[in-house]
mmCIF file of C-alpha atoms in Angstrom:
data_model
loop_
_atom_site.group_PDB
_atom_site.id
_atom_site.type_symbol
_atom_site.label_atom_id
_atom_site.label_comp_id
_atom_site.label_asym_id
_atom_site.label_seq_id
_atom_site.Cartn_x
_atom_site.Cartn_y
_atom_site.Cartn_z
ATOM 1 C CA UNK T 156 0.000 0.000 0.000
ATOM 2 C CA UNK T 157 1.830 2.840 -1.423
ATOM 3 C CA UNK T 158 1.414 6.310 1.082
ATOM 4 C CA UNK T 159 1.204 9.668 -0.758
ATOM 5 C CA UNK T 160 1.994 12.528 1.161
ATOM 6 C CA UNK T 161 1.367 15.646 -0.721
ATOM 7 C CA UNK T 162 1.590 17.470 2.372
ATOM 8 C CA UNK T 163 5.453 16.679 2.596
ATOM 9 C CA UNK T 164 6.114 16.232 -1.238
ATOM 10 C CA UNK T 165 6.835 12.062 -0.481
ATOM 11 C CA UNK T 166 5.591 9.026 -1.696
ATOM 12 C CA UNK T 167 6.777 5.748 0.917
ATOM 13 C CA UNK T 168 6.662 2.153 -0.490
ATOM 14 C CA UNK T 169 7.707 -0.708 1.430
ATOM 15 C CA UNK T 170 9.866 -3.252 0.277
ATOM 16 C CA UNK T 171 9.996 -6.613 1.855
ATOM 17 C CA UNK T 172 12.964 -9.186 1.379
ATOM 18 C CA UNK T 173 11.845 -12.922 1.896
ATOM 19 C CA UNK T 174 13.054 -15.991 1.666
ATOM 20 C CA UNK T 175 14.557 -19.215 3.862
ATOM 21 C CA UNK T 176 16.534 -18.715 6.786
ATOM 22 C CA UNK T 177 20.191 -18.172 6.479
ATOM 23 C CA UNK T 178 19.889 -16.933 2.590
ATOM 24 C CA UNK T 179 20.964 -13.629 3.329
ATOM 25 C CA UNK T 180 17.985 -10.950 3.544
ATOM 26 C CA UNK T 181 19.934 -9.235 6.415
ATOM 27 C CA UNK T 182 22.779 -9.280 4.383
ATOM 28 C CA UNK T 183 21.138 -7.546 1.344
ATOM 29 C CA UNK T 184 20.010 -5.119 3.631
ATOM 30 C CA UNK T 185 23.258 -4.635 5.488
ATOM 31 C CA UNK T 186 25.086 -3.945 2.241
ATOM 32 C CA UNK T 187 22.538 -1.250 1.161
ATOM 33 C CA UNK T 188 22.906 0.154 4.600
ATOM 34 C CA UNK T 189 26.911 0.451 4.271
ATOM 35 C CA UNK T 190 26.971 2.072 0.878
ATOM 36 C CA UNK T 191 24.067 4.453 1.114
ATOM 37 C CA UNK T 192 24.972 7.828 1.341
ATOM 38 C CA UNK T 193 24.555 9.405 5.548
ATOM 39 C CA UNK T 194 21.768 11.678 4.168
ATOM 40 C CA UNK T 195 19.668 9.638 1.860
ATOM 41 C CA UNK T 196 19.373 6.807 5.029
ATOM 42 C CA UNK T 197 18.250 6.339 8.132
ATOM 43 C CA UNK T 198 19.034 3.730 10.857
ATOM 44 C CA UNK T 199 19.009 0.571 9.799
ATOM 45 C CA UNK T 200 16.901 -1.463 12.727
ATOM 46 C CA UNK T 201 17.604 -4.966 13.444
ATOM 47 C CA UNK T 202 15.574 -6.840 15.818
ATOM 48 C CA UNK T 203 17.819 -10.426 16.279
ATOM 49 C CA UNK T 204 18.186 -12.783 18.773
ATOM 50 C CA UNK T 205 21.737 -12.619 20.614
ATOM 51 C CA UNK T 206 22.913 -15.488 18.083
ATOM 52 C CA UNK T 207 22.608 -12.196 15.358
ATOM 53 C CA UNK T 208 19.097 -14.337 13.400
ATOM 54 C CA UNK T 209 16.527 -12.136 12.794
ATOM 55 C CA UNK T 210 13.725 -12.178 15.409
ATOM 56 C CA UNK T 211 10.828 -10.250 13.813
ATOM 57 C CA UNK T 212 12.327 -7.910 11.180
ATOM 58 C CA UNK T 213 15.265 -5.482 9.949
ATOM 59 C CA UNK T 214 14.429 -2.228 8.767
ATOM 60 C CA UNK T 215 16.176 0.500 6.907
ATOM 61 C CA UNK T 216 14.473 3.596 5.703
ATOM 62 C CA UNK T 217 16.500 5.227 2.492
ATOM 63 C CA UNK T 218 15.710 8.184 0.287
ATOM 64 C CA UNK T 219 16.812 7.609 -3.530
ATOM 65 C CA UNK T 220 15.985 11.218 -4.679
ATOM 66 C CA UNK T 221 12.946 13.174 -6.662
ATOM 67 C CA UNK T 222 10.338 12.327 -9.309
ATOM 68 C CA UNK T 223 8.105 14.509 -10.344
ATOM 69 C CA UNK T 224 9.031 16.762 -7.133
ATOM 70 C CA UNK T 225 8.352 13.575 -5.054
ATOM 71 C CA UNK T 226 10.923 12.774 -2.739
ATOM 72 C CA UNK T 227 10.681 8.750 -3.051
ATOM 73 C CA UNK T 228 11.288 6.828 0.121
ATOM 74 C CA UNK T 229 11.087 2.880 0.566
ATOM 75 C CA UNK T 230 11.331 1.339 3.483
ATOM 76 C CA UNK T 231 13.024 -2.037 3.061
ATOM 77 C CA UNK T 232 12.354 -4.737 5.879
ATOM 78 C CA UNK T 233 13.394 -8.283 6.326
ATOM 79 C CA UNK T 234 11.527 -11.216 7.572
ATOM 80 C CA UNK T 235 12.328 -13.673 10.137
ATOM 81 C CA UNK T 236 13.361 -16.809 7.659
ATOM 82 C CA UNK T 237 13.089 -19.524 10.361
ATOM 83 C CA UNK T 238 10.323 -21.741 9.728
ATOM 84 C CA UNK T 239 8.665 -21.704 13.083
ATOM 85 C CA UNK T 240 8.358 -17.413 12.678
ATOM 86 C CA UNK T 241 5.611 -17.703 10.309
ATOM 87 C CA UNK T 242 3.139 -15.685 12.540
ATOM 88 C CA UNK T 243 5.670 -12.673 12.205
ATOM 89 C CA UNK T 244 6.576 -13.247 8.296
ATOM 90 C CA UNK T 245 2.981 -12.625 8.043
ATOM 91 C CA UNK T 246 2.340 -9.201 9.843
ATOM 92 C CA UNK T 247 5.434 -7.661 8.094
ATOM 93 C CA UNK T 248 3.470 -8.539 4.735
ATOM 94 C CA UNK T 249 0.834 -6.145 5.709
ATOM 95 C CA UNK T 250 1.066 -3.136 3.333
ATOM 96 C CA UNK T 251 3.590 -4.488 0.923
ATOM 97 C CA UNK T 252 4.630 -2.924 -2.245
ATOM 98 C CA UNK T 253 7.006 -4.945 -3.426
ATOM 99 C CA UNK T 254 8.786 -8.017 -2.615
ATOM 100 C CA UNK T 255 12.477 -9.437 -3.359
ATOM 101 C CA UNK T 256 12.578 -13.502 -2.809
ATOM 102 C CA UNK T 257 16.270 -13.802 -2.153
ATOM 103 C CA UNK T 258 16.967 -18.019 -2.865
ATOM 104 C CA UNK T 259 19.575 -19.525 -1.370
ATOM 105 C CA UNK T 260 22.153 -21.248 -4.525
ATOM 106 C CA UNK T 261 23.070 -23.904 -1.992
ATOM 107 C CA UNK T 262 21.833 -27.746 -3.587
ATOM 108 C CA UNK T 263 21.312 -28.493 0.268
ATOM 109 C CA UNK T 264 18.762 -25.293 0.514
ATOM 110 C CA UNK T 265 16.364 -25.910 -2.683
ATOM 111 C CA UNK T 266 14.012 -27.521 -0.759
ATOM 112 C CA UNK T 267 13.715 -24.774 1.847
ATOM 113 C CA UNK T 268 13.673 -22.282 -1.224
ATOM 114 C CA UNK T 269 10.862 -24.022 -2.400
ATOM 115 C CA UNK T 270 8.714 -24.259 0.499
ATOM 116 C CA UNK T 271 9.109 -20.245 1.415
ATOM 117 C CA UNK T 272 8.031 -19.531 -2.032
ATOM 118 C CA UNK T 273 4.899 -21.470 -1.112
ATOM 119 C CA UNK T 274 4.963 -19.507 2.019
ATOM 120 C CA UNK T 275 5.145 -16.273 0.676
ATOM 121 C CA UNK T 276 2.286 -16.968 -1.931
ATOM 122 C CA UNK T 277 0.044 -18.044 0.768
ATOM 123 C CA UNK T 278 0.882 -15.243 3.185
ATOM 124 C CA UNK T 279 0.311 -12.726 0.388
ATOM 125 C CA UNK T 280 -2.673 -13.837 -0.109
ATOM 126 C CA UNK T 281 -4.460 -13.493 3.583
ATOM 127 C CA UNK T 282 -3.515 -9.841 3.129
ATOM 128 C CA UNK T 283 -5.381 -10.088 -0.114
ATOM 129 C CA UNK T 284 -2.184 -9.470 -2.690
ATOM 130 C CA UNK T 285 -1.633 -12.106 -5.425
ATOM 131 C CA UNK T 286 1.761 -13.276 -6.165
ATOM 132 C CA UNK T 287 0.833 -12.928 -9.562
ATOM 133 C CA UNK T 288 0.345 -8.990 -9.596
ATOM 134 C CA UNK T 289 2.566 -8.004 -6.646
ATOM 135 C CA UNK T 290 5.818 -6.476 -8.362
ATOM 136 C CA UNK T 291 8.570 -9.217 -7.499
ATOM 137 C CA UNK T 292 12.168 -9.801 -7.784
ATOM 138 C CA UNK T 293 14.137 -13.130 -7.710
ATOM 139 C CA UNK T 294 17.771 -13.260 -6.555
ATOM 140 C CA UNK T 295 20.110 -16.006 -6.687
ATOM 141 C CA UNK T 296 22.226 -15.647 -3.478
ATOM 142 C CA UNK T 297 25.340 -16.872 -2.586
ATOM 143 C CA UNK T 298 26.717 -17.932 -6.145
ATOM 144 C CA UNK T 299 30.439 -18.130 -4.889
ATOM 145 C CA UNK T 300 29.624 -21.391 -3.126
ATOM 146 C CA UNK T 301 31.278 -24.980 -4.383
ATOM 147 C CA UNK T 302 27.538 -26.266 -3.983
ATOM 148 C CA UNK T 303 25.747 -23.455 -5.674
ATOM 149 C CA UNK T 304 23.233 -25.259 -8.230
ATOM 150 C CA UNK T 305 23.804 -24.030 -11.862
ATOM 151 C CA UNK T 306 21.661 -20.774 -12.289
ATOM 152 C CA UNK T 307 19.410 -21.958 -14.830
ATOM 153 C CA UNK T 308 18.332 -25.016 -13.267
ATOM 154 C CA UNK T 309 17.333 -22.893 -10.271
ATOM 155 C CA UNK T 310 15.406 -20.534 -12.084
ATOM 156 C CA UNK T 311 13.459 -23.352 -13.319
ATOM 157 C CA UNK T 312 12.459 -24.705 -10.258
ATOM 158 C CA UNK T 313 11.751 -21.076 -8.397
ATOM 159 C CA UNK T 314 10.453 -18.756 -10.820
ATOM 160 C CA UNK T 315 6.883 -18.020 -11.409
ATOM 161 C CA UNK T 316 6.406 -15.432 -13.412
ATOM 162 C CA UNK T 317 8.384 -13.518 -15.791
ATOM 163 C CA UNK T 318 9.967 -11.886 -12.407
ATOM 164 C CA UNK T 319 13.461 -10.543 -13.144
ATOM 165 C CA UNK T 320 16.246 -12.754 -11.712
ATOM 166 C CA UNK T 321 19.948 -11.500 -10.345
ATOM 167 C CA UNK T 322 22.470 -13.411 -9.218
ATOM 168 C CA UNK T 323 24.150 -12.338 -6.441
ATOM 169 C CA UNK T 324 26.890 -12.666 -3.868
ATOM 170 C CA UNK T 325 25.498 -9.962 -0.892
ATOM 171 C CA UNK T 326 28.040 -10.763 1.794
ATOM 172 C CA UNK T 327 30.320 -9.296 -1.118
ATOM 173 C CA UNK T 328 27.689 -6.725 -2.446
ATOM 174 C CA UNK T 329 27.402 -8.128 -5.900
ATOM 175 C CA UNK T 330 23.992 -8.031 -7.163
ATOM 176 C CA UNK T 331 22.334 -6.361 -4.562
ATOM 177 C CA UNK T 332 21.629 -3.276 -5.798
ATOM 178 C CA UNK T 333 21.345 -4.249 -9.259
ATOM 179 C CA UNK T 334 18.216 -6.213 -7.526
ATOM 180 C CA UNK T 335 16.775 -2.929 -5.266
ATOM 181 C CA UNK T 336 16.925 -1.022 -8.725
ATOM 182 C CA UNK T 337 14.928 -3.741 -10.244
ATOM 183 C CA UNK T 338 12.207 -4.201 -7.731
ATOM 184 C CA UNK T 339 12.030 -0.086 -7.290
ATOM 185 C CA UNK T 340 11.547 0.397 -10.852
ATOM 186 C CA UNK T 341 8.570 -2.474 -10.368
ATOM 187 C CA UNK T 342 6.554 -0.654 -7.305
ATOM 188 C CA UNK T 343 7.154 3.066 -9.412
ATOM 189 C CA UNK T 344 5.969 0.960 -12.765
ATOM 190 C CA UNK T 345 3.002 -0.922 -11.128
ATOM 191 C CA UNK T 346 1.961 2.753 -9.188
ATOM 192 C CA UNK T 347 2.282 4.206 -12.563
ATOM 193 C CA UNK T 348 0.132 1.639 -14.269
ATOM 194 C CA UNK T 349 -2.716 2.150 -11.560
ATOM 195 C CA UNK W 120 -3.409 -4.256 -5.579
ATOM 196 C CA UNK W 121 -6.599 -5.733 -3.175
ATOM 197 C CA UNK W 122 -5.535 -2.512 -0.870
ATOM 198 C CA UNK W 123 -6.262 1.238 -1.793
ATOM 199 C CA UNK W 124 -3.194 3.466 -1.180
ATOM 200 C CA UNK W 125 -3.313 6.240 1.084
ATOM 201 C CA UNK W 126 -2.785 9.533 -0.258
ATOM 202 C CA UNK W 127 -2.631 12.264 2.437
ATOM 203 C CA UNK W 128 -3.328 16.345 0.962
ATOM 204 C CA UNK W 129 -1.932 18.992 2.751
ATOM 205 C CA UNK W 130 -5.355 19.628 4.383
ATOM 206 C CA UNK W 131 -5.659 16.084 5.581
ATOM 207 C CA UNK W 132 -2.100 16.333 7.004
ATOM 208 C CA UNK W 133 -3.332 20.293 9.139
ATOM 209 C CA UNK W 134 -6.515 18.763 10.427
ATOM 210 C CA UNK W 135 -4.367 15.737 11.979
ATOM 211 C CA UNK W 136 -1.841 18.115 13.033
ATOM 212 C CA UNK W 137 -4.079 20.494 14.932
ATOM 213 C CA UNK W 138 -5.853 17.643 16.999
ATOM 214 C CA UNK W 139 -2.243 16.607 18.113
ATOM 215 C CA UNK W 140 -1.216 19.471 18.706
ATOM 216 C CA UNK W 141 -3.977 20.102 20.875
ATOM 217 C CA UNK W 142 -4.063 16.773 22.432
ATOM 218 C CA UNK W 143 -0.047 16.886 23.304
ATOM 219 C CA UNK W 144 -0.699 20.487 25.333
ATOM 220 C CA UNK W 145 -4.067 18.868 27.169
ATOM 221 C CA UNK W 146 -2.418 16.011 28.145
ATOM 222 C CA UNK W 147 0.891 17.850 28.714
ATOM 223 C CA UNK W 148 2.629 14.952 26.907
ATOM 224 C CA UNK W 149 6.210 15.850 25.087
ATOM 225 C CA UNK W 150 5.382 14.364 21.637
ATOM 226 C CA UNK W 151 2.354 13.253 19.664
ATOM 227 C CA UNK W 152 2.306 10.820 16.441
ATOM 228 C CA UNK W 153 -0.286 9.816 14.179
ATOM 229 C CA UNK W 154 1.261 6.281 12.456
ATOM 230 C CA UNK W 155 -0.580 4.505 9.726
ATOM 231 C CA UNK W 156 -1.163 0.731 10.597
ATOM 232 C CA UNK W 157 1.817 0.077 8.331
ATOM 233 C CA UNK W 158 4.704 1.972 10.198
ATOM 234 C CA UNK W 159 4.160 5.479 7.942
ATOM 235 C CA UNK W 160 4.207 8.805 10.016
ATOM 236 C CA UNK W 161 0.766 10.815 9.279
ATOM 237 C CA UNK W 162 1.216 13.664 11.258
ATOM 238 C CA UNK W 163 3.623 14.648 14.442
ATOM 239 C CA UNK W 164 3.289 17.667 17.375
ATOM 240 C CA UNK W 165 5.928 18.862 19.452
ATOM 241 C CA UNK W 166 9.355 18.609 19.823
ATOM 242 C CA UNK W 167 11.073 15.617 17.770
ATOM 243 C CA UNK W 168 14.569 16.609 17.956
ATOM 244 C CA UNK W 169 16.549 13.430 19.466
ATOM 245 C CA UNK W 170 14.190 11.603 17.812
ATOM 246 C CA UNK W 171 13.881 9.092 15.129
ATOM 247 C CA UNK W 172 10.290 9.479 13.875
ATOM 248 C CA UNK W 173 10.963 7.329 11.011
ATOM 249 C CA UNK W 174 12.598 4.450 13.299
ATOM 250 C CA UNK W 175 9.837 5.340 15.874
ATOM 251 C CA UNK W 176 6.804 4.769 13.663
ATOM 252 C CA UNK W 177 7.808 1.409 12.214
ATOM 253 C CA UNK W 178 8.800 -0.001 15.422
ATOM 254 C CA UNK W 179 5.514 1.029 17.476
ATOM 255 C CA UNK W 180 3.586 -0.288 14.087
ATOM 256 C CA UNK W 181 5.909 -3.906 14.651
ATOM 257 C CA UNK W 182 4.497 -3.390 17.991
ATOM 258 C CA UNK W 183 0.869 -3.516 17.525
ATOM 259 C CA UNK W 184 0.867 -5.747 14.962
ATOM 260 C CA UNK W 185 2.808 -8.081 17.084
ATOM 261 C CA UNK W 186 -0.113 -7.470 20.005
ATOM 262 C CA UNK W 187 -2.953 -7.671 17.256
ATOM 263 C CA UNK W 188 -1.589 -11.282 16.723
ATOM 264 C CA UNK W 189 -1.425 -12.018 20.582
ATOM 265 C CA UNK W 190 -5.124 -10.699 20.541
ATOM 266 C CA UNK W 191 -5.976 -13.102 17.734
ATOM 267 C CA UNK W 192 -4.468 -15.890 19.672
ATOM 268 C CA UNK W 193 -6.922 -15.488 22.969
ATOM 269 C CA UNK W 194 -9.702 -14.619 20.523
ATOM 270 C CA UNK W 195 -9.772 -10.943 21.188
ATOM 271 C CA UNK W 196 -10.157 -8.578 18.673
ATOM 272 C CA UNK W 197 -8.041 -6.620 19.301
ATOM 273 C CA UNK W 198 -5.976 -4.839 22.252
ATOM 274 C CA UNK W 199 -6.645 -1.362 21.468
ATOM 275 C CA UNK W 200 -4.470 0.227 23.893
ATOM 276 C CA UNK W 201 -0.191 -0.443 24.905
ATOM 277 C CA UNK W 202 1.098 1.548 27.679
ATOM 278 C CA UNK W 203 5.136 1.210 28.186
ATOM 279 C CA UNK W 204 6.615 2.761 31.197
ATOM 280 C CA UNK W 205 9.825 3.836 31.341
ATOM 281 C CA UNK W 206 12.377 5.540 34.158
ATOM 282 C CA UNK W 207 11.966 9.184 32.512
ATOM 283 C CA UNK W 208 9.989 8.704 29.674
ATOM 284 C CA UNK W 209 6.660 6.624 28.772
ATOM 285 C CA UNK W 210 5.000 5.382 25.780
ATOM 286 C CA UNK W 211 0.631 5.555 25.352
ATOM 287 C CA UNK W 212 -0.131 3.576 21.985
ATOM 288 C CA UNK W 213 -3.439 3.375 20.700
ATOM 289 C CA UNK W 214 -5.172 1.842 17.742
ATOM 290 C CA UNK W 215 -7.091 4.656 16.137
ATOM 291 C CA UNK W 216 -10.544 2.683 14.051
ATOM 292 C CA UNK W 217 -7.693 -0.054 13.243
ATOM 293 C CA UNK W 218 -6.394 2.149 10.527
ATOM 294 C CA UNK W 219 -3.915 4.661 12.910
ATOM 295 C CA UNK W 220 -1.806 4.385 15.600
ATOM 296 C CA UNK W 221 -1.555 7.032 18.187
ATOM 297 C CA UNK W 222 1.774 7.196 19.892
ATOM 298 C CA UNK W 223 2.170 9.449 23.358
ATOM 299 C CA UNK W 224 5.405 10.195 24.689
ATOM 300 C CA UNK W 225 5.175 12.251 27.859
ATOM 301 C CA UNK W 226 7.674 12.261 31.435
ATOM 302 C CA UNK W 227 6.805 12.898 34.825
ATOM 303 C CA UNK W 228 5.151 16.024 34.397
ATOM 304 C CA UNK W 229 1.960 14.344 33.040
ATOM 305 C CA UNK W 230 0.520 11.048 34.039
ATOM 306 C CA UNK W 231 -1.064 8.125 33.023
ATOM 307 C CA UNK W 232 -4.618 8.838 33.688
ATOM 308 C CA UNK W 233 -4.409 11.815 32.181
ATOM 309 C CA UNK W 234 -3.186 10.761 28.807
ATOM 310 C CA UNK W 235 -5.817 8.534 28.807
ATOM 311 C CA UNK W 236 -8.743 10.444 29.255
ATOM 312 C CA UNK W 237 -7.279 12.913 26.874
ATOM 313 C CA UNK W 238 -6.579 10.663 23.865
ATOM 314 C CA UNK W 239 -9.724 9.053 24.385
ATOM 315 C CA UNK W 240 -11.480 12.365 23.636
ATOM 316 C CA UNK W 241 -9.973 13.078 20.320
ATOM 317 C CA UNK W 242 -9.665 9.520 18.768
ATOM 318 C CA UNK W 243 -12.994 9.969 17.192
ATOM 319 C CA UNK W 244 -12.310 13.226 15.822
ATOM 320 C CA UNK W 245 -9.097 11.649 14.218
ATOM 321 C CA UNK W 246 -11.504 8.438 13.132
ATOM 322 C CA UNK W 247 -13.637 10.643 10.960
ATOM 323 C CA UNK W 248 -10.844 12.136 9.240
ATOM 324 C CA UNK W 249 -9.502 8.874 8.570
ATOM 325 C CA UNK W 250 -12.346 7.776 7.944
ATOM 326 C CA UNK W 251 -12.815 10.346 4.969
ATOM 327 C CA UNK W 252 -9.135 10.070 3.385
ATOM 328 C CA UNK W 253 -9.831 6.328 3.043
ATOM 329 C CA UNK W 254 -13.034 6.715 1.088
ATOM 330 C CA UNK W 255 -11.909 9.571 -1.048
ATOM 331 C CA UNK W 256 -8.608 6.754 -1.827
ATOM 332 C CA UNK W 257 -10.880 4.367 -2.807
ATOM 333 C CA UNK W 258 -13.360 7.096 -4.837
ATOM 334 C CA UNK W 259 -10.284 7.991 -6.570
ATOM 335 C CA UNK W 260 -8.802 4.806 -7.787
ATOM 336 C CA UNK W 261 -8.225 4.659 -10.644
ATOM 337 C CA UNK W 262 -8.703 7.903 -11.752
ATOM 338 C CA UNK W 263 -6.837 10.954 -12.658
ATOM 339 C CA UNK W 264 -6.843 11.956 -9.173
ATOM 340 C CA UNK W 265 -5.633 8.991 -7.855
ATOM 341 C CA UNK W 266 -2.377 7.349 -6.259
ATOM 342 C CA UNK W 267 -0.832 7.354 -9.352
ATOM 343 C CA UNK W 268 -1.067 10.761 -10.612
ATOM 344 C CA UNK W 269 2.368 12.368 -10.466
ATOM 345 C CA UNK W 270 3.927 9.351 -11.468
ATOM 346 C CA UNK W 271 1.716 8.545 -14.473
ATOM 347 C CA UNK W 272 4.305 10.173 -17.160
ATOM 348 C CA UNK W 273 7.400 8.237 -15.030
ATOM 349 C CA UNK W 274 9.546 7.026 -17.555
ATOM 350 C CA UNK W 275 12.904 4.578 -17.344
ATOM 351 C CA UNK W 276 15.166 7.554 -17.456
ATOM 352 C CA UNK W 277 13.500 8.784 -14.199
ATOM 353 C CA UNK W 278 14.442 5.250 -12.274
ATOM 354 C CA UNK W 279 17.798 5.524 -13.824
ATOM 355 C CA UNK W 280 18.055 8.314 -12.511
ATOM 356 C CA UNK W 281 17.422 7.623 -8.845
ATOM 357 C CA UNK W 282 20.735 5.757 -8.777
ATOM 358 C CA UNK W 283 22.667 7.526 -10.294
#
């Protein structure tokens, strides 16, 4: 649910980064956090049990400039990927814009990739958002690993639409803001096409 | 989308900020917030510097909707009101027609009781206005005047641009 605020010259979106535990949403966001400009970001919120997993979510507010005399902010949040923290990977749904499903390339992890897809459709859908319409962005994670499944063949068995895919090594930074770009330019398209 | 978008005018944003203003000198609180449901800031009265409003507003909105899904759990609608207590400072949420949040910071110079009965007697005034931005969003989807209007001539170049 995108917020206009005409009164302040903003428009907010909200940006959710999903996927299994361990595939590394933090990560994404962490990155984004260290290379983002002092002005154009806020504080980037993590709330983690003391073994550093995500408890409920991360957030990080960052500005990426004007349209249209619109300053456009997104607020990008993570959800807990343990299995048992369903309950909480559904309230940080509420309100999405857009959503990046960040897979883990491990051969070990397909199977957990496969069931948080599942996951996410169904969550979407008790707030009443279809996976089908909700601007989405796949990212292969973790591509530097011995184990990492060839790209294509995970593609095949995770994509569901014609969803742009990135492959990506975030601990590192590759990829991960060639994927914000990509699901940004989806929210500002999909508002656009309302 | 299944949800409308909220679009907030400037007049929308003066209404809220008068009846905050108003509420944060009866109830001689330090700061008043109006959040939307989904961790946005609305509207905001009185001193914020120190403060993260941004940070603020999506944690208290993690907040509630953590306690809306405690309420769910005993079969409760919801809990409409969180009070947090603190050694200088205290926190007075409350669900506005589960659309807002009102947030309440105030120190020893109010109290409890107070906050209460003042915040109580503006959350219908702040209802109705809700109440009258959502329906205009949903009158307006769609249509010229709608969420998408000064981004419906956005072109590539323009997202380009934003990281650049």
């Amino acid at each position: 649910m995108t917020f206009i605020n005409y009164a302040a010259r903003e428009i907010n979106c909200k940006i959710v980064y999903y996927g299994p535990g361990l595939c590394g949403k933090t990560t994404n966001i962490q990155f984004i956090y260290d290379k983002t400009g002092a002005t154009a970001k806020g504080k980037l919120i993590s709330l983690a049990t003391e073994s550093e997993r995500t408890l409920f979510f991360d957030f990080l507010p960052i500005e990426l400039g004007t349209i249209r005399g619109f300053r456009t902010r997104f607020h990008l949040y993570t959800v807990p990927g343990q299995v048992f923290y369903d309950a909480s990977r559904k309230l940080i749904l509420k309100g999405v814009d857009g959503v990046v499903f960040v897979a883990d390339s491990q051969e070990a992890r397909m199977d957990a990739n496969v069931e948080s897809i599942r996951n996410l459709k169904e969550n979407l859908k008790e707030h009443g958002v279809s996976m089908e319409k909700v601007p989405y962005v796949l990212q292969l994670n973790k591509r530097d690993l011995p184990t990492a499944v060839a790209a294509p063949e995970i593609e095949k068995a995770l994509r569901i639409k014609n969803e742009p895919v990135f492959e990506a090594v975030a601990s590192r930074g590759t990829g991960v803001f060639e994927t914000l770009k990509a699901v940004v330019k989806a929210v500002l398209m999909d508002l656009k096409s309302r | 989308m299944a949800v409308s978008d909220l679009v907030l005018y400037e007049a929308d944003h003066k209404r809220f900020a008068s009846i905050l203003d108003r509420l944060r000198k009866d109830a001689n609180a330090k700061v008043t917030f109006l959040i939307d449901k989904n961790g946005q800031q609305l509207a905001v009265a009185g001193k914020v510097e120190g403060l993260d409003p941004t940070s603020l507003a999506a944690l208290s909105a993690g907040n509630v909707a953590a306690t809306d899904g405690l309420a769910k759990l005993l079969g409760e609608k919801e809990f409409s009101t969180l009070f947090h207590e603190g050694e200088h400072d205290s926190l007075h949420i409350n669900v506005v027609s589960g659309r807002a949040i009102l947030v309440v910071i105030f120190d020893e110079r109010s109290s409890l009781g107070l906050v209460r009965l003042r915040v109580k007697k503006c959350t219908g005034e702040l209802a109705a206005i809700l109440e009258d931005i959502v329906n205009r969003s949903k009158s307006q989807r769609g249509t010229a005047a709608g969420a998408s209007a000064p981004f419906a001539e956005i072109t590539d170049d323009d997202i380009d641009a934003l990281f650049n």
